[in-house]
Amino acid sequence: KQEVTQIPAALSVPEGENLVLNCSFTDSAIYNLQWFRQDPGKGLTSLLLIQSSQREQTSGRLNASLDKSSGRSTLYIAASQPGDSATYLCAAYTSGTYKYIFGTGTRLKVLA
Amino acid sequence: DAGVIQSPRHEVTEMGQEVTLRCKPISGHDYLFWYRQTMMRGLELLIYFNNNVPIDDSGMPEDRFSAKMPNASFSTLKIQPSEPRDSAVYFCASSTEGTGELFFGEGSRLTVL
């Protein structure tokens, strides 16, 4: 059974810092790994999707990597801004199940 | 291009009442998922459909919960009778088998008094 863990649960950084959010999964037979952003009271917004054949994806100041052998994905945010403050969730889509299993998220606060 | 549309956005009801949540997936998406989010348990998958057929409902907490997808553009999640512990945000999401990328609606916040 796939389990997804995100560490840390919360993070507070000053504006301008580069930061890394971690996501670990127990079953390496994943098809996709997707990163989302959730603002308070809102739905989840897709940030990056990494397919199993890929090692990383980039969008603007965001870069996500995937290492299936170690069961880890990281989301790198460059030059953080107060507008980046939100909860970031990762989700692993396990092959054969068609189910995305979510981590509990990292709540990020970027201080101006 | 419309995303996943859910209604109602907010629902307040009394214990014992029937609650129906609605979802319109993105056109052309062949997978539809219902999730529940709470502070205690995070995001939990309740049920998902492929081409309107329920595939896995192992996450549905009790027989009080039921879901249907009568056609490719509409799904409902029904709770009857509702209980205070059902209070949560219920999300609908859709995807295609091609990319597998998941897209969420804005959610329906349910409060059962």
PDB file of N, CA and C in Angstrom, chain B residues 12-13 16 24 51 70 76 86 96 112:
ATOM      1  N   VAL B  12     -24.503  24.028   4.780  1.00  0.00           N
ATOM      2  CA  VAL B  12     -24.704  23.853   6.215  1.00  0.00           C
ATOM      3  C   VAL B  12     -26.024  23.123   6.387  1.00  0.00           C
ATOM      4  N   THR B  13     -25.994  22.040   7.110  1.00  0.00           N
ATOM      5  CA  THR B  13     -27.194  21.243   7.269  1.00  0.00           C
ATOM      6  C   THR B  13     -27.248  20.666   8.676  1.00  0.00           C
ATOM      7  N   GLY B  16     -28.747  14.244  10.195  1.00  0.00           N
ATOM      8  CA  GLY B  16     -29.877  13.443   9.737  1.00  0.00           C
ATOM      9  C   GLY B  16     -30.395  13.824   8.374  1.00  0.00           C
ATOM     10  N   LYS B  24     -18.945  18.615 -12.103  1.00  0.00           N
ATOM     11  CA  LYS B  24     -18.827  18.537 -13.564  1.00  0.00           C
ATOM     12  C   LYS B  24     -17.340  18.470 -13.890  1.00  0.00           C
ATOM     13  N   ASN B  51     -14.621   6.260 -17.169  1.00  0.00           N
ATOM     14  CA  ASN B  51     -15.692   6.177 -18.180  1.00  0.00           C
ATOM     15  C   ASN B  51     -17.057   5.932 -17.545  1.00  0.00           C
ATOM     16  N   PRO B  70     -23.899   9.408 -13.810  1.00  0.00           N
ATOM     17  CA  PRO B  70     -24.849   8.990 -14.845  1.00  0.00           C
ATOM     18  C   PRO B  70     -24.388   9.266 -16.267  1.00  0.00           C
ATOM     19  N   THR B  76     -22.407  12.845  -8.741  1.00  0.00           N
ATOM     20  CA  THR B  76     -22.913  13.281  -7.441  1.00  0.00           C
ATOM     21  C   THR B  76     -22.334  12.415  -6.335  1.00  0.00           C
ATOM     22  N   ASP B  86     -19.129  14.088   9.415  1.00  0.00           N
ATOM     23  CA  ASP B  86     -18.982  14.202   7.962  1.00  0.00           C
ATOM     24  C   ASP B  86     -18.538  15.606   7.550  1.00  0.00           C
ATOM     25  N   THR B  96      -7.153  12.578 -17.386  1.00  0.00           N
ATOM     26  CA  THR B  96      -7.210  11.682 -18.540  1.00  0.00           C
ATOM     27  C   THR B  96      -6.153  10.608 -18.360  1.00  0.00           C
ATOM     28  N   VAL B 112     -22.056  19.928   9.129  1.00  0.00           N
ATOM     29  CA  VAL B 112     -23.240  19.240   9.643  1.00  0.00           C
ATOM     30  C   VAL B 112     -23.365  19.563  11.135  1.00  0.00           C
TER      31      VAL B 112
END
